[in-house]
Amino acid sequence: MKSKIIIIGGGIAGLSAGVFGQKHGFETEIFEMHTVPGGQCTAWKRKGYLFDYCIGWLMGSSSGSMNALWKQLGALSEDVPIIDPEVFIRNVDNEGQEFLMYKDMQKWKAYLKNISPEDEEAVSRMFSIIEKFSLSGDTEEIMKPKPLRRTLPMLKIFLRMLPAMIPMIKYGKKSC
């Protein structure tokens, strides 16, 4: 008799747990209180309003650690089109004034300096901090369960993350 895993919630985490549980020989059962699975990746209507929480941004759609995970789950493949817009976020105030956030960090930095030249120093400082948090290289090791992680690759990842520790300590408890 197979061991059974009971999973509460049919969002992406619960569905992923079910898929990987079955891939590793477990029987899985997922309990979801909504009428459809998907969690925040679904839309619903209430009192004449549409709440569309579909994926507007999928971490791992380009190559890297999460991409391999999505492919293992069958959520991404060569047949799944990825729309990769230049503008990541567009906010418009009630007077029609736009504020953009570009996917390309250098383009966003130039945009911020252009719309607010008096804040050039603060913008440069902010991007210096952002760059410290950017984790370059292969991070697939982090996605593995702890018992399967190898020491040397984890040590290399940790060393790449060290520059982010100072701003993390400095700004970690601040809110907007």
PDB file of C-alpha atoms in Angstrom, residues 73-158:
ATOM      1  CA  LEU A  73       5.151  20.318 -13.640  1.00  0.00           C
ATOM      2  CA  GLY A  74       4.110  20.562 -17.287  1.00  0.00           C
ATOM      3  CA  ALA A  75       3.029  24.197 -16.862  1.00  0.00           C
ATOM      4  CA  LEU A  76       5.653  25.463 -19.319  1.00  0.00           C
ATOM      5  CA  SER A  77       6.830  23.879 -22.529  1.00  0.00           C
ATOM      6  CA  GLU A  78       7.971  24.961 -25.976  1.00  0.00           C
ATOM      7  CA  ASP A  79       4.263  25.146 -26.943  1.00  0.00           C
ATOM      8  CA  VAL A  80       3.368  27.678 -24.224  1.00  0.00           C
ATOM      9  CA  PRO A  81       3.757  31.250 -25.475  1.00  0.00           C
ATOM     10  CA  ILE A  82       5.372  33.661 -23.016  1.00  0.00           C
ATOM     11  CA  ILE A  83       4.424  37.311 -23.420  1.00  0.00           C
ATOM     12  CA  ASP A  84       7.344  39.351 -22.186  1.00  0.00           C
ATOM     13  CA  PRO A  85       6.311  43.030 -22.124  1.00  0.00           C
ATOM     14  CA  GLU A  86       8.889  45.800 -21.910  1.00  0.00           C
ATOM     15  CA  VAL A  87       6.849  47.588 -19.215  1.00  0.00           C
ATOM     16  CA  PHE A  88       6.425  45.432 -16.115  1.00  0.00           C
ATOM     17  CA  ILE A  89       4.012  47.722 -14.213  1.00  0.00           C
ATOM     18  CA  ARG A  90       2.040  50.743 -15.435  1.00  0.00           C
ATOM     19  CA  ASN A  91       0.264  52.898 -12.861  1.00  0.00           C
ATOM     20  CA  VAL A  92      -2.006  55.726 -13.980  1.00  0.00           C
ATOM     21  CA  ASP A  93      -3.339  58.274 -11.495  1.00  0.00           C
ATOM     22  CA  ASN A  94      -6.764  59.938 -11.711  1.00  0.00           C
ATOM     23  CA  GLU A  95      -5.270  62.794 -13.771  1.00  0.00           C
ATOM     24  CA  GLY A  96      -3.862  60.409 -16.388  1.00  0.00           C
ATOM     25  CA  GLN A  97      -0.249  60.741 -15.230  1.00  0.00           C
ATOM     26  CA  GLU A  98       1.646  57.486 -15.839  1.00  0.00           C
ATOM     27  CA  PHE A  99       4.350  55.883 -13.750  1.00  0.00           C
ATOM     28  CA  LEU A 100       6.172  52.998 -15.421  1.00  0.00           C
ATOM     29  CA  MET A 101       8.316  50.188 -14.122  1.00  0.00           C
ATOM     30  CA  TYR A 102      10.439  48.603 -16.821  1.00  0.00           C
ATOM     31  CA  LYS A 103      11.569  45.002 -16.805  1.00  0.00           C
ATOM     32  CA  ASP A 104      15.046  46.112 -17.866  1.00  0.00           C
ATOM     33  CA  MET A 105      16.634  47.635 -14.750  1.00  0.00           C
ATOM     34  CA  GLN A 106      18.940  49.973 -16.703  1.00  0.00           C
ATOM     35  CA  LYS A 107      15.995  51.314 -18.699  1.00  0.00           C
ATOM     36  CA  TRP A 108      13.987  51.829 -15.491  1.00  0.00           C
ATOM     37  CA  LYS A 109      16.923  53.602 -13.844  1.00  0.00           C
ATOM     38  CA  ALA A 110      17.240  55.976 -16.838  1.00  0.00           C
ATOM     39  CA  TYR A 111      13.459  56.548 -16.815  1.00  0.00           C
ATOM     40  CA  LEU A 112      13.430  57.463 -13.101  1.00  0.00           C
ATOM     41  CA  LYS A 113      16.352  59.848 -13.527  1.00  0.00           C
ATOM     42  CA  ASN A 114      14.586  61.430 -16.505  1.00  0.00           C
ATOM     43  CA  ILE A 115      11.263  62.025 -14.720  1.00  0.00           C
ATOM     44  CA  SER A 116      12.946  63.250 -11.536  1.00  0.00           C
ATOM     45  CA  PRO A 117      16.425  64.667 -12.219  1.00  0.00           C
ATOM     46  CA  GLU A 118      16.607  66.132  -8.704  1.00  0.00           C
ATOM     47  CA  ASP A 119      16.498  62.572  -7.314  1.00  0.00           C
ATOM     48  CA  GLU A 120      19.368  61.248  -9.439  1.00  0.00           C
ATOM     49  CA  GLU A 121      21.580  60.504  -6.420  1.00  0.00           C
ATOM     50  CA  ALA A 122      18.783  58.671  -4.565  1.00  0.00           C
ATOM     51  CA  VAL A 123      17.903  56.675  -7.699  1.00  0.00           C
ATOM     52  CA  SER A 124      21.553  55.642  -8.136  1.00  0.00           C
ATOM     53  CA  ARG A 125      21.717  54.604  -4.474  1.00  0.00           C
ATOM     54  CA  MET A 126      18.501  52.580  -4.818  1.00  0.00           C
ATOM     55  CA  PHE A 127      19.817  50.734  -7.878  1.00  0.00           C
ATOM     56  CA  SER A 128      23.098  50.038  -6.123  1.00  0.00           C
ATOM     57  CA  ILE A 129      21.066  48.227  -3.457  1.00  0.00           C
ATOM     58  CA  ILE A 130      18.911  46.435  -6.056  1.00  0.00           C
ATOM     59  CA  GLU A 131      22.058  45.156  -7.773  1.00  0.00           C
ATOM     60  CA  LYS A 132      23.272  43.697  -4.469  1.00  0.00           C
ATOM     61  CA  PHE A 133      20.054  41.673  -4.259  1.00  0.00           C
ATOM     62  CA  SER A 134      20.384  40.378  -7.817  1.00  0.00           C
ATOM     63  CA  LEU A 135      21.450  36.766  -7.654  1.00  0.00           C
ATOM     64  CA  SER A 136      23.249  35.871 -10.847  1.00  0.00           C
ATOM     65  CA  GLY A 137      24.220  32.426 -11.963  1.00  0.00           C
ATOM     66  CA  ASP A 138      22.712  29.001 -11.491  1.00  0.00           C
ATOM     67  CA  THR A 139      20.345  28.929  -8.521  1.00  0.00           C
ATOM     68  CA  GLU A 140      18.831  25.525  -9.268  1.00  0.00           C
ATOM     69  CA  GLU A 141      20.519  24.129  -6.153  1.00  0.00           C
ATOM     70  CA  ILE A 142      18.267  26.298  -3.926  1.00  0.00           C
ATOM     71  CA  MET A 143      15.175  24.686  -5.457  1.00  0.00           C
ATOM     72  CA  LYS A 144      16.223  21.201  -4.355  1.00  0.00           C
ATOM     73  CA  PRO A 145      14.919  19.713  -1.094  1.00  0.00           C
ATOM     74  CA  LYS A 146      17.428  20.331   1.725  1.00  0.00           C
ATOM     75  CA  PRO A 147      18.676  16.715   1.907  1.00  0.00           C
ATOM     76  CA  LEU A 148      19.574  16.820  -1.816  1.00  0.00           C
ATOM     77  CA  ARG A 149      21.448  20.139  -1.753  1.00  0.00           C
ATOM     78  CA  ARG A 150      25.190  19.942  -2.258  1.00  0.00           C
ATOM     79  CA  THR A 151      27.534  21.904   0.006  1.00  0.00           C
ATOM     80  CA  LEU A 152      29.855  23.517  -2.554  1.00  0.00           C
ATOM     81  CA  PRO A 153      27.140  24.962  -4.856  1.00  0.00           C
ATOM     82  CA  MET A 154      25.229  26.243  -1.783  1.00  0.00           C
ATOM     83  CA  LEU A 155      28.400  27.868  -0.437  1.00  0.00           C
ATOM     84  CA  LYS A 156      28.956  29.612  -3.791  1.00  0.00           C
ATOM     85  CA  ILE A 157      25.367  30.911  -3.763  1.00  0.00           C
ATOM     86  CA  PHE A 158      25.776  32.131  -0.173  1.00  0.00           C
TER      87      PHE A 158
END
